[in-house]
Tab-separated table of C-alpha atoms and ligand atoms in Angstrom:
chain	number	residue	atom	x	y	z
A	3	MET	CA	14.682	12.328	-6.540
A	4	ASN	CA	13.835	9.293	-4.430
A	5	LYS	CA	11.286	7.251	-6.417
A	6	SER	CA	9.445	5.439	-3.630
A	7	SER	CA	5.641	5.603	-3.625
A	8	ALA	CA	5.779	7.749	-0.489
A	9	ALA	CA	8.288	10.128	-2.119
A	10	ILE	CA	6.127	10.504	-5.237
A	11	ARG	CA	3.084	11.297	-3.107
A	12	ARG	CA	5.106	13.895	-1.216
A	13	ALA	CA	6.656	15.399	-4.369
A	14	PHE	CA	3.205	15.761	-5.910
A	15	HIS	CA	1.890	17.618	-2.882
A	16	GLU	CA	4.945	19.884	-2.801
A	17	PHE	CA	4.896	20.618	-6.521
A	18	PHE	CA	1.316	21.859	-6.398
A	19	ALA	CA	1.590	23.533	-3.000
A	20	GLU	CA	4.419	25.635	-4.457
A	21	ARG	CA	1.987	26.616	-7.187
A	22	GLY	CA	-0.672	27.908	-4.827
A	23	HIS	CA	-2.655	24.717	-4.141
A	24	GLU	CA	-4.098	23.929	-0.720
A	25	ILE	CA	-3.107	20.448	0.495
A	26	VAL	CA	-6.386	18.663	1.303
A	27	PRO	CA	-6.282	15.315	3.170
A	28	SER	CA	-7.926	12.242	1.655
A	29	ALA	CA	-11.648	11.992	2.380
A	30	SER	CA	-13.490	8.792	3.312
A	31	LEU	CA	-14.222	6.029	0.800
A	32	VAL	CA	-17.865	6.477	1.727
A	33	PRO	CA	-18.920	9.668	-0.030
A	34	ALA	CA	-20.460	12.244	2.297
A	35	ASN	CA	-24.024	13.132	1.371
A	36	ASP	CA	-24.031	11.399	-1.988
A	37	PRO	CA	-26.434	8.478	-2.206
A	38	THR	CA	-25.855	8.256	-5.987
A	39	LEU	CA	-22.327	7.022	-5.514
A	40	LEU	CA	-21.246	3.705	-4.002
A	41	PHE	CA	-17.663	4.667	-3.154
A	42	THR	CA	-15.277	7.539	-3.653
A	43	ASN	CA	-13.937	6.509	-7.054
A	44	ALA	CA	-11.872	9.576	-7.970
A	45	GLY	CA	-10.045	12.488	-6.385
A	46	MET	CA	-12.767	14.926	-7.419
A	47	VAL	CA	-15.561	13.251	-5.458
A	48	PRO	CA	-15.063	15.208	-2.204
A	49	PHE	CA	-15.075	18.415	-4.281
A	50	LYS	CA	-18.198	17.651	-6.260
A	51	ASP	CA	-20.283	20.386	-4.659
A	52	VAL	CA	-17.474	22.900	-5.094
A	53	PHE	CA	-17.460	22.219	-8.844
A	54	LEU	CA	-21.230	22.578	-8.911
A	55	GLY	CA	-20.985	25.953	-7.156
A	56	ARG	CA	-23.011	24.683	-4.176
A	57	GLU	CA	-20.174	24.835	-1.711
A	58	GLN	CA	-17.545	27.513	-1.139
A	59	ARG	CA	-14.049	26.781	0.104
A	60	PRO	CA	-11.462	29.288	1.303
A	61	TYR	CA	-9.205	28.275	-1.608
A	62	ASN	CA	-9.680	27.876	-5.343
A	63	ARG	CA	-6.789	25.469	-5.977
A	64	ALA	CA	-6.331	22.169	-4.196
A	65	VAL	CA	-4.075	19.120	-4.283
A	66	SER	CA	-4.807	15.717	-2.750
A	67	ALA	CA	-3.932	12.035	-2.598
A	68	GLN	CA	-7.377	10.500	-2.433
A	69	ARG	CA	-8.045	6.883	-1.554
A	70	CYS	CA	-10.385	5.380	-4.125
A	71	VAL	CA	-12.269	2.137	-4.597
A	72	ARG	CA	-13.482	0.951	-7.980
A	73	ALA	CA	-15.314	-2.249	-7.215
A	74	GLY	CA	-18.894	-1.481	-8.072
A	75	GLY	CA	-21.010	1.208	-9.661
A	76	LYS	CA	-19.870	3.165	-12.686
A	77	HIS	CA	-16.139	2.588	-12.414
A	78	ASN	CA	-15.755	-1.100	-11.565
A	79	ASP	CA	-12.342	-2.727	-11.919
A	80	LEU	CA	-12.929	-5.816	-9.783
A	81	GLU	CA	-12.835	-8.106	-12.813
A	82	ASN	CA	-9.547	-6.582	-13.983
A	83	VAL	CA	-7.628	-7.305	-10.807
A	84	GLY	CA	-5.287	-10.225	-11.260
A	85	TYR	CA	-5.619	-9.952	-15.035
A	86	THR	CA	-4.024	-6.588	-15.871
A	87	ALA	CA	-0.796	-5.113	-14.544
A	88	ARG	CA	-2.396	-1.785	-13.763
A	89	HIS	CA	-5.846	-2.110	-12.159
A	90	HIS	CA	-6.618	-2.272	-8.467
A	91	THR	CA	-9.858	-2.254	-6.533
A	92	PHE	CA	-8.238	0.214	-4.111
A	93	PHE	CA	-5.737	2.785	-5.276
A	94	GLU	CA	-4.577	6.283	-4.515
A	95	MET	CA	-5.383	9.035	-6.942
A	96	LEU	CA	-3.123	12.067	-6.880
A	97	GLY	CA	-4.891	15.139	-8.185
A	98	ASN	CA	-4.719	18.870	-8.613
A	99	PHE	CA	-7.885	20.926	-8.830
A	100	SER	CA	-8.889	24.373	-9.950
A	101	PHE	CA	-12.277	25.678	-8.905
A	102	GLY	CA	-12.981	28.329	-11.510
A	103	ASP	CA	-9.366	29.447	-11.364
A	104	TYR	CA	-6.896	28.169	-14.020
A	105	PHE	CA	-8.151	26.091	-16.927
A	106	LYS	CA	-6.664	24.013	-19.764
A	107	ARG	CA	-3.390	25.840	-20.351
A	108	ASP	CA	-2.062	25.717	-16.799
A	109	ALA	CA	-3.406	22.226	-16.177
A	110	ILE	CA	-1.413	20.968	-19.155
A	111	ARG	CA	1.718	22.938	-18.306
A	112	HIS	CA	1.731	21.784	-14.682
A	113	ALA	CA	1.262	18.135	-15.641
A	114	TRP	CA	4.034	18.237	-18.218
A	115	ALA	CA	6.439	19.977	-15.847
A	116	PHE	CA	5.773	17.492	-13.061
A	117	LEU	CA	6.368	14.506	-15.331
A	118	THR	CA	9.357	15.715	-17.313
A	119	GLU	CA	11.088	17.965	-14.758
A	120	THR	CA	10.228	16.687	-11.283
A	121	LEU	CA	10.052	12.978	-12.173
A	122	GLU	CA	12.446	13.417	-15.114
A	123	LEU	CA	10.518	11.099	-17.420
A	124	PRO	CA	11.752	11.117	-21.025
A	125	ALA	CA	9.273	12.952	-23.288
A	126	GLU	CA	9.706	10.259	-25.977
A	127	ARG	CA	7.963	7.768	-23.715
A	128	LEU	CA	4.884	9.939	-23.192
A	129	TRP	CA	1.770	9.851	-25.378
A	130	VAL	CA	-1.028	12.374	-25.188
A	131	THR	CA	-4.702	12.112	-26.130
A	132	VAL	CA	-7.399	14.790	-26.325
A	133	TYR	CA	-11.126	14.668	-26.991
A	134	ALA	CA	-11.676	14.618	-30.756
A	135	ASP	CA	-12.900	18.155	-31.287
A	136	ASP	CA	-10.930	19.843	-28.522
A	137	ASP	CA	-8.769	22.084	-30.733
A	138	GLU	CA	-7.889	24.309	-27.815
A	139	ALA	CA	-6.214	21.493	-25.848
A	140	ALA	CA	-4.626	20.130	-29.040
A	141	GLY	CA	-3.105	23.532	-29.765
A	142	ILE	CA	-1.607	23.820	-26.289
A	143	TRP	CA	-0.035	20.350	-26.462
A	144	LEU	CA	1.310	20.606	-29.995
A	145	ASP	CA	2.254	24.277	-30.319
A	146	GLU	CA	3.111	25.340	-26.781
A	147	ILE	CA	4.428	22.148	-25.135
A	148	GLY	CA	5.821	20.759	-28.382
A	149	VAL	CA	4.548	17.193	-28.083
A	150	ASP	CA	5.514	15.141	-31.143
A	151	PRO	CA	2.395	14.675	-33.331
A	152	ALA	CA	3.485	11.042	-33.775
A	153	ARG	CA	2.599	10.489	-30.125
A	154	PHE	CA	-0.540	12.590	-30.070
A	155	VAL	CA	-4.027	11.130	-30.624
A	156	ARG	CA	-7.519	12.622	-30.880
A	157	ILE	CA	-10.092	10.265	-29.377
A	158	SER	CA	-13.819	10.520	-29.931
A	159	SER	CA	-14.971	7.813	-27.542
A	160	SER	CA	-16.256	8.250	-24.021
A	161	ASP	CA	-12.696	7.479	-22.845
A	162	ASN	CA	-11.975	11.149	-23.389
A	163	PHE	CA	-15.126	12.469	-21.856
A	164	TRP	CA	-14.959	11.916	-18.133
A	165	SER	CA	-17.971	11.517	-15.811
A	166	MET	CA	-18.041	10.679	-12.154
A	167	GLY	CA	-21.335	8.807	-12.453
A	168	ASP	CA	-24.564	8.994	-14.426
A	169	THR	CA	-25.099	12.512	-13.128
A	170	GLY	CA	-22.792	15.244	-11.855
A	171	PRO	CA	-19.777	17.210	-13.064
A	172	CYS	CA	-18.120	16.051	-16.284
A	173	GLY	CA	-16.207	17.263	-19.287
A	174	PRO	CA	-13.773	16.495	-22.101
A	175	CYS	CA	-10.376	15.311	-21.017
A	176	SER	CA	-6.811	14.897	-22.086
A	177	GLU	CA	-4.855	11.847	-20.993
A	178	ILE	CA	-1.167	11.122	-20.677
A	179	PHE	CA	0.139	7.605	-21.305
A	180	TYR	CA	3.529	6.067	-20.655
A	181	ASP	CA	5.040	3.599	-23.105
A	182	HIS	CA	6.618	0.713	-21.191
A	183	GLY	CA	8.322	-0.476	-24.369
A	184	PRO	CA	7.941	-3.286	-26.905
A	185	GLU	CA	8.565	-6.134	-24.419
A	186	VAL	CA	5.061	-5.513	-23.027
A	187	PRO	CA	2.056	-6.447	-25.210
A	188	GLY	CA	-0.434	-3.724	-26.138
A	189	GLY	CA	-1.027	-0.938	-28.636
A	190	PRO	CA	-1.054	2.853	-28.345
A	191	PRO	CA	-4.167	4.749	-27.206
A	192	GLY	CA	-6.913	4.672	-29.803
A	193	SER	CA	-5.603	1.509	-31.477
A	194	PRO	CA	-7.536	-1.784	-31.451
A	195	ASP	CA	-5.181	-3.415	-28.931
A	196	GLU	CA	-4.932	-0.445	-26.569
A	197	ASP	CA	-6.128	-2.597	-23.663
A	198	GLY	CA	-2.728	-4.178	-23.155
A	199	ASP	CA	-0.291	-3.022	-20.485
A	200	ARG	CA	2.324	-1.478	-22.776
A	201	TYR	CA	0.835	2.016	-23.079
A	202	VAL	CA	-0.401	2.756	-19.609
A	203	GLU	CA	-2.688	5.657	-18.871
A	204	ILE	CA	-1.036	7.537	-16.036
A	205	TRP	CA	-2.816	10.868	-15.791
A	206	ASN	CA	-6.186	12.193	-16.787
A	207	LEU	CA	-6.720	15.945	-17.022
A	208	VAL	CA	-10.439	16.653	-16.979
A	209	PHE	CA	-11.665	19.983	-18.212
A	210	MET	CA	-14.774	20.245	-16.055
A	211	GLN	CA	-17.326	22.255	-17.952
A	212	TYR	CA	-20.688	20.561	-17.516
A	213	ASP	CA	-23.124	19.164	-15.013
A	214	ARG	CA	-25.093	16.189	-16.262
A	215	GLY	CA	-28.649	16.208	-14.926
A	216	ALA	CA	-30.895	13.262	-14.139
A	217	ASN	CA	-32.368	13.444	-17.665
A	218	GLY	CA	-28.898	13.151	-19.198
A	219	ALA	CA	-28.735	16.737	-20.445
A	220	LEU	CA	-25.531	18.754	-20.029
A	221	SER	CA	-25.645	22.216	-18.520
A	222	PRO	CA	-22.569	24.427	-18.143
A	223	LEU	CA	-20.934	24.614	-14.728
A	224	PRO	CA	-20.862	28.046	-13.075
A	225	LYS	CA	-17.124	28.279	-13.825
A	226	PRO	CA	-14.952	26.022	-15.971
A	227	SER	CA	-12.683	24.080	-13.662
A	228	ILE	CA	-9.907	21.518	-13.595
A	229	ASP	CA	-9.901	18.059	-12.088
A	230	THR	CA	-6.939	15.779	-12.634
A	231	GLY	CA	-6.239	12.237	-11.527
A	232	MET	CA	-3.026	10.276	-11.583
A	233	GLY	CA	-2.774	6.746	-10.237
A	234	LEU	CA	0.001	6.688	-7.651
A	235	GLU	CA	0.728	2.968	-8.140
A	236	ARG	CA	1.029	3.338	-11.933
A	237	MET	CA	3.246	6.379	-11.531
A	238	ALA	CA	5.415	4.492	-9.055
A	239	ALA	CA	5.773	1.622	-11.538
A	240	VAL	CA	6.924	4.059	-14.206
A	241	ALA	CA	9.315	5.881	-11.864
A	242	GLN	CA	10.711	2.630	-10.476
A	243	GLY	CA	11.246	1.152	-13.926
A	244	VAL	CA	8.904	-1.823	-13.503
A	245	THR	CA	6.115	-2.740	-15.904
A	246	ASN	CA	3.671	-4.179	-13.379
A	247	ASN	CA	2.091	-2.301	-10.480
A	248	TYR	CA	2.525	-5.341	-8.256
A	249	ASP	CA	6.290	-4.946	-8.587
A	250	ILE	CA	6.439	-1.469	-7.016
A	251	ASP	CA	7.937	-1.048	-3.539
A	252	LEU	CA	4.660	-1.059	-1.621
A	253	PHE	CA	3.094	-4.007	-3.432
A	254	ARG	CA	6.282	-6.037	-3.518
A	255	ARG	CA	6.354	-6.027	0.256
A	256	LEU	CA	2.653	-6.878	0.523
A	257	VAL	CA	3.003	-9.687	-2.010
A	258	ASP	CA	6.039	-10.956	-0.072
A	259	ALA	CA	4.028	-10.935	3.153
A	260	ALA	CA	1.192	-12.821	1.457
A	261	ALA	CA	3.635	-15.306	-0.063
A	262	GLY	CA	5.160	-15.946	3.364
A	263	LEU	CA	1.742	-16.537	4.901
A	264	VAL	CA	0.455	-18.925	2.295
A	265	GLY	CA	3.830	-20.581	1.819
A	266	THR	CA	4.523	-20.081	-1.871
A	267	ASP	CA	7.581	-18.821	-3.749
A	268	ASP	CA	5.742	-17.864	-6.884
A	269	ARG	CA	5.706	-14.087	-6.535
A	270	ALA	CA	4.050	-13.642	-9.940
A	271	SER	CA	1.018	-15.756	-8.973
A	272	SER	CA	-2.092	-13.835	-9.852
A	273	SER	CA	-3.826	-15.175	-6.734
A	274	LEU	CA	-1.149	-13.520	-4.587
A	275	ARG	CA	-1.663	-10.277	-6.440
A	276	VAL	CA	-5.410	-10.449	-5.985
A	277	ILE	CA	-4.881	-10.992	-2.252
A	278	ALA	CA	-2.409	-8.084	-2.002
A	279	ASP	CA	-4.872	-5.874	-3.841
A	280	HIS	CA	-7.899	-6.935	-1.832
A	281	ILE	CA	-6.337	-6.468	1.606
A	282	ARG	CA	-6.019	-2.771	0.871
A	283	ALA	CA	-9.605	-2.346	-0.329
A	284	CYS	CA	-11.055	-4.376	2.529
A	285	SER	CA	-9.002	-2.738	5.273
A	286	PHE	CA	-9.720	0.789	4.146
A	287	LEU	CA	-13.416	0.075	3.684
A	288	VAL	CA	-13.660	-1.128	7.277
A	289	VAL	CA	-11.660	1.901	8.450
A	290	ASP	CA	-14.224	4.058	6.678
A	291	GLY	CA	-17.098	2.381	8.458
A	292	VAL	CA	-18.273	-0.289	6.022
A	293	LEU	CA	-18.958	-3.726	7.486
A	294	PRO	CA	-19.623	-6.970	5.620
A	295	SER	CA	-23.334	-7.462	5.021
A	296	ASN	CA	-25.767	-8.713	2.434
A	297	GLU	CA	-26.550	-5.445	0.758
A	298	GLY	CA	-25.146	-2.210	-0.589
A	299	ARG	CA	-21.615	-1.224	0.298
A	300	GLY	CA	-21.360	-3.958	2.879
A	301	TYR	CA	-22.040	-6.576	0.234
A	302	VAL	CA	-19.313	-5.216	-2.003
A	303	LEU	CA	-16.933	-5.532	0.933
A	304	ARG	CA	-18.122	-9.074	1.618
A	305	ARG	CA	-17.603	-9.996	-2.026
A	306	ILE	CA	-14.039	-8.695	-2.020
A	307	ILE	CA	-13.163	-10.488	1.225
A	308	ARG	CA	-14.627	-13.773	-0.001
A	309	ARG	CA	-12.793	-13.464	-3.268
A	310	ALA	CA	-9.500	-12.990	-1.454
A	311	VAL	CA	-10.231	-15.935	0.834
A	312	ARG	CA	-10.981	-18.148	-2.159
A	313	HIS	CA	-7.663	-17.216	-3.754
A	314	GLY	CA	-5.893	-18.083	-0.499
A	315	TYR	CA	-7.676	-21.411	-0.468
A	316	LYS	CA	-6.593	-21.984	-4.040
A	317	LEU	CA	-3.002	-21.485	-2.940
A	318	GLY	CA	-3.493	-24.123	-0.286
A	319	VAL	CA	-3.966	-22.091	2.923
A	320	SER	CA	-5.917	-23.909	5.586
A	321	ASP	CA	-6.133	-21.408	8.466
A	322	PRO	CA	-7.616	-17.932	8.368
A	323	PHE	CA	-4.847	-15.847	6.851
A	324	PHE	CA	-6.293	-12.746	5.250
A	325	TRP	CA	-6.519	-10.713	8.450
A	326	ARG	CA	-2.818	-11.304	9.089
A	327	LEU	CA	-2.002	-9.027	6.180
A	328	VAL	CA	-3.419	-6.030	8.005
A	329	GLU	CA	-0.213	-5.662	10.000
A	330	PRO	CA	2.128	-5.494	6.994
A	331	LEU	CA	-0.362	-3.140	5.350
A	332	VAL	CA	-0.239	-0.850	8.363
A	333	GLY	CA	3.547	-0.979	8.027
A	334	GLU	CA	3.281	0.207	4.420
A	335	MET	CA	0.499	2.738	4.676
A	336	GLY	CA	-0.043	3.558	8.348
A	337	GLU	CA	2.114	6.639	8.200
A	338	ALA	CA	0.259	8.219	5.292
A	339	TYR	CA	-3.086	7.069	6.725
A	340	PRO	CA	-2.972	7.220	10.544
A	341	GLU	CA	-6.628	6.137	10.731
A	342	LEU	CA	-5.536	2.759	9.363
A	343	ALA	CA	-3.001	2.263	12.136
A	344	GLU	CA	-5.508	3.480	14.698
A	345	HIS	CA	-8.146	0.908	13.743
A	346	GLN	CA	-5.860	-2.016	13.038
A	347	ALA	CA	-7.367	-4.243	15.746
A	348	LEU	CA	-10.908	-3.676	14.553
A	349	VAL	CA	-10.022	-4.332	10.920
A	350	GLU	CA	-8.296	-7.559	11.893
A	351	ARG	CA	-11.297	-8.777	13.865
A	352	VAL	CA	-13.817	-7.964	11.165
A	353	LEU	CA	-11.776	-9.657	8.445
A	354	ARG	CA	-11.055	-12.658	10.589
A	355	LEU	CA	-14.694	-13.221	11.517
A	356	GLU	CA	-15.785	-12.913	7.921
A	357	GLU	CA	-13.140	-15.362	6.789
A	358	GLU	CA	-13.980	-17.894	9.502
A	359	ARG	CA	-17.615	-17.665	8.593
A	360	PHE	CA	-17.052	-18.168	4.903
A	361	ARG	CA	-14.562	-20.988	5.275
A	362	GLU	CA	-17.297	-23.161	6.703
A	363	THR	CA	-19.014	-23.248	3.340
A	364	LEU	CA	-16.242	-22.415	0.895
A	365	GLU	CA	-14.830	-25.885	0.622
A	366	GLN	CA	-18.235	-27.563	0.339
A	367	GLY	CA	-19.254	-25.050	-2.302
A	368	LEU	CA	-16.142	-25.629	-4.349
A	369	ARG	CA	-16.698	-29.360	-4.141
A	370	LEU	CA	-20.264	-28.956	-5.356
A	371	LEU	CA	-19.047	-26.824	-8.228
A	372	GLU	CA	-16.466	-29.407	-9.179
A	373	THR	CA	-19.102	-32.148	-9.222
A	374	ASP	CA	-21.503	-30.073	-11.284
A	375	LEU	CA	-18.774	-29.208	-13.773
A	376	LYS	CA	-17.541	-32.734	-14.240
A	377	ASP	CA	-20.279	-33.675	-16.683
A	378	LEU	CA	-20.612	-30.234	-18.183
A	379	GLU	CA	-21.082	-30.001	-21.907
A	380	GLY	CA	-20.216	-26.654	-23.449
A	381	ASP	CA	-18.649	-23.745	-21.619
A	382	THR	CA	-21.509	-22.400	-19.510
A	383	VAL	CA	-21.991	-23.038	-15.804
A	384	PRO	CA	-25.741	-23.701	-15.247
A	385	GLY	CA	-27.705	-20.946	-13.514
A	386	GLU	CA	-28.974	-23.476	-10.959
A	387	THR	CA	-25.406	-24.201	-9.866
A	388	VAL	CA	-24.583	-20.516	-9.602
A	389	PHE	CA	-27.718	-20.005	-7.563
A	390	LYS	CA	-27.080	-22.935	-5.239
A	391	LEU	CA	-23.583	-21.642	-4.564
A	392	TYR	CA	-24.972	-18.204	-3.877
A	393	ASP	CA	-27.907	-19.217	-1.778
A	394	THR	CA	-26.572	-22.159	0.199
A	395	PHE	CA	-22.837	-21.585	0.284
A	396	GLY	CA	-22.571	-17.791	0.296
A	397	PHE	CA	-20.695	-17.533	-2.995
A	398	PRO	CA	-21.175	-14.068	-4.471
A	399	VAL	CA	-21.835	-14.430	-8.204
A	400	ASP	CA	-18.604	-12.681	-9.150
A	401	LEU	CA	-16.655	-15.205	-7.077
A	402	THR	CA	-18.212	-18.089	-8.987
A	403	ALA	CA	-17.485	-16.191	-12.206
A	404	ASP	CA	-13.860	-15.803	-11.108
A	405	VAL	CA	-13.514	-19.572	-10.567
A	406	ALA	CA	-15.286	-20.266	-13.863
A	407	ARG	CA	-13.084	-17.850	-15.774
A	408	GLU	CA	-9.977	-19.691	-14.602
A	409	GLN	CA	-11.378	-22.752	-16.369
A	410	GLY	CA	-12.433	-20.882	-19.502
A	411	LEU	CA	-16.118	-21.024	-18.540
A	412	HIS	CA	-18.793	-18.432	-18.071
A	413	LEU	CA	-22.036	-18.304	-16.156
A	414	ASP	CA	-25.608	-18.740	-17.291
A	415	MET	CA	-26.811	-15.484	-15.768
A	416	GLU	CA	-30.312	-15.792	-17.169
A	417	GLY	CA	-30.705	-19.147	-15.463
A	418	PHE	CA	-29.351	-17.623	-12.260
A	419	GLU	CA	-31.835	-14.741	-12.394
A	420	ALA	CA	-34.679	-17.174	-12.992
A	421	ALA	CA	-33.655	-19.263	-9.963
A	422	MET	CA	-33.415	-16.065	-7.925
A	423	THR	CA	-36.901	-14.974	-8.933
A	424	ALA	CA	-38.332	-18.382	-8.090
A	425	GLN	CA	-36.647	-18.158	-4.688
A	426	ARG	CA	-38.145	-14.722	-4.066
A	427	GLU	CA	-41.588	-16.040	-4.893
A	428	ARG	CA	-41.133	-18.843	-2.396
A	429	ALA	CA	-39.898	-16.399	0.244
A	430	ARG	CA	-42.882	-14.145	-0.317
A	431	ALA	CA	-45.280	-17.047	0.117
A	432	ALA	CA	-43.436	-18.084	3.271
A	433	SER	CA	-43.515	-14.599	4.756
A	434	VAL	CA	-47.278	-14.374	4.290
A	435	PHE	CA	-47.435	-17.634	6.151
A	436	ARG	CA	-45.219	-16.233	8.919
A	437	ALA	CA	-47.264	-13.061	9.265
A	438	GLU	CA	-50.468	-15.006	9.444
A	439	TYR	CA	-49.208	-17.435	12.016
A	440	GLY	CA	-47.297	-14.962	14.150
A	441	GLY	CA	-43.758	-16.075	13.164
A	442	ALA	CA	-40.596	-14.029	13.649
A	443	ALA	CA	-40.756	-10.555	12.186
A	444	ASP	CA	-38.267	-9.490	9.523
A	445	PHE	CA	-36.029	-6.592	10.337
A	446	GLY	CA	-33.404	-4.913	8.199
A	447	GLY	CA	-29.768	-5.299	9.221
A	448	THR	CA	-27.381	-2.400	9.661
A	449	THR	CA	-24.926	-2.387	6.798
A	450	GLU	CA	-22.639	0.379	7.835
A	451	PHE	CA	-22.101	3.074	10.370
A	452	SER	CA	-20.411	6.394	10.256
A	453	GLY	CA	-18.293	8.377	12.641
A	454	HIS	CA	-15.252	7.127	14.410
A	455	ALA	CA	-16.905	7.397	17.809
A	456	VAL	CA	-18.405	3.999	17.142
A	457	TYR	CA	-14.950	2.497	17.117
A	458	GLU	CA	-14.562	3.292	20.773
A	459	ASP	CA	-16.320	0.082	21.486
A	460	ALA	CA	-15.096	-2.349	18.904
A	461	ALA	CA	-16.819	-5.215	20.673
A	462	GLU	CA	-20.142	-3.541	20.134
A	463	VAL	CA	-19.369	-3.155	16.462
A	464	ILE	CA	-18.448	-6.787	16.120
A	465	GLY	CA	-21.662	-7.711	17.917
A	466	LEU	CA	-23.596	-5.597	15.462
A	467	TYR	CA	-21.885	-7.284	12.582
A	468	ARG	CA	-22.477	-10.752	13.932
A	469	ASP	CA	-26.257	-10.507	13.862
B	232	ATP	P1	-8.105	2.833	-17.348
B	232	ATP	O1	-8.546	3.275	-18.725
B	232	ATP	O2	-6.682	2.408	-17.299
B	232	ATP	O3	-9.047	1.852	-16.739
B	232	ATP	P2	-9.490	5.122	-16.362
B	232	ATP	O4	-9.567	5.896	-17.626
B	232	ATP	O5	-10.655	4.315	-15.974
B	232	ATP	O6	-8.171	4.151	-16.408
B	232	ATP	P3	-9.612	7.575	-14.833
B	232	ATP	O7	-11.031	7.494	-14.441
B	232	ATP	O8	-9.256	8.501	-15.929
B	232	ATP	O9	-9.066	6.080	-15.154
B	232	ATP	O10	-8.748	7.867	-13.503
B	232	ATP	C1	-7.578	8.675	-13.465
B	232	ATP	C2	-6.322	7.864	-13.230
B	232	ATP	O11	-6.437	6.983	-12.126
B	232	ATP	C3	-5.932	6.963	-14.387
B	232	ATP	O12	-5.277	7.682	-15.387
B	232	ATP	C4	-5.021	5.954	-13.697
B	232	ATP	O13	-3.710	6.457	-13.549
B	232	ATP	C5	-5.648	5.815	-12.334
B	232	ATP	N1	-6.506	4.619	-12.236
B	232	ATP	C6	-7.758	4.479	-12.730
B	232	ATP	N2	-8.289	3.282	-12.422
B	232	ATP	C7	-7.351	2.644	-11.696
B	232	ATP	C8	-7.319	1.377	-11.054
B	232	ATP	N3	-8.353	0.537	-11.090
B	232	ATP	N4	-6.192	1.039	-10.379
B	232	ATP	C9	-5.134	1.881	-10.316
B	232	ATP	N5	-5.114	3.098	-10.902
B	232	ATP	C10	-6.209	3.485	-11.576
B	233	MG	MG1	-10.975	2.299	-16.082
B	234	MG	MG1	-8.953	5.146	-19.571
B	235	MG	MG1	-9.014	7.890	-17.932
């Protein structure tokens, strides 16, 4: 078959539709009715209430390609981006689901058939893990599928017990890894150097059996169910014979576009990869109604934008550039996600404004950091510096940490917290003063909005954001 990202997405849908699964479109990155969750971080999120038995659907098998963001909350991969070959802040998770219908046996058989028959991956490259005491899953893999015990591992850590968040549906899981071969550093699952990029986790089959309550206790779900998640970008890398996600079709073109804009030829630059990653997260977050702000989801978006802008600056860009990547992104993903194409102009404006705003202080902030680091003894950036950058120059802490990490430094977070607390005390004293003397009242800003109707007047949205 054709091995493009789009073809893999399509083949996945078709494979499961032929096996009785309803094709369900991707839901928003902002979870509906779930204040416990920052962003949709897995394909199962829109089905959470179905697993819990609170919501009925006219089908009991589903397949989806769900857009996900892991840049905050329980699953946070922001720090990995630019450093591993396989983590993104935004990615697509392909998944098949059974709501009280089939369980372990069919989940395993379907996954194996899709990988070895549809995608024609060689079985010798695939490794399988199960939760340590899950003899049932082990038996299916070893005795029925015939996986070589040399590439089969029982894992007792939380890696093989999947949870969406601190509460909600969860259960033991079985994961499938692909071995990219000895040229890539890293050890097999369960080994001390498993964090490398050689053995890449491609698919997680979760055997949903429990609901974790607020007190941490597990109670059985009404019906055992299946939730699986496969990273489309990782699968595309495997299918396309490349060992780095940023070398797949979709990312290669985004990285090329970024390289053209910033004027570099170094396609392997990690800054370019960070930028190519972040344009997807930022664009889709805006499409889903998140706007840059100083709190909650909006602050996560702001942090990602500022990080991307800083990497552009590092590569020597002087004019706002980030927003210009929206167009090539629409070219790559607008067909699969028409809402992206539809809101292109809005996304461009939001990103451009945020970049223009931050550029005013970015350079000054970096200069201050350089000065403060010149006489530094040891490898810790003082909390006062981190705070000054945050408070005066709008540097999110993770951005400062990103710069520091490039120089082998880390941040004095305790010192930062102390400076923050002192600042809060000062602000409190000042606000008493304001109240007493009739100064301007404080009012909370709007961090996000929902419903596409709002987009009808983009100018209004921008006005809202500008305040
Ligand atoms: P990893 O151990 O590699 O961080 P994970 O165990 O956190 O992955 P799961 O929560 O099991 O990932 O998600 C299911 C699948 O989604 C993974 O097997 C992988 O293919 C994909 N995936 C997870 N996180 C990312 C990410 N940050 N970027 C791209 N794909 C991802
Ligand atoms: Mg992870
Ligand atoms: Mg994992
Ligand atoms: Mg996993």
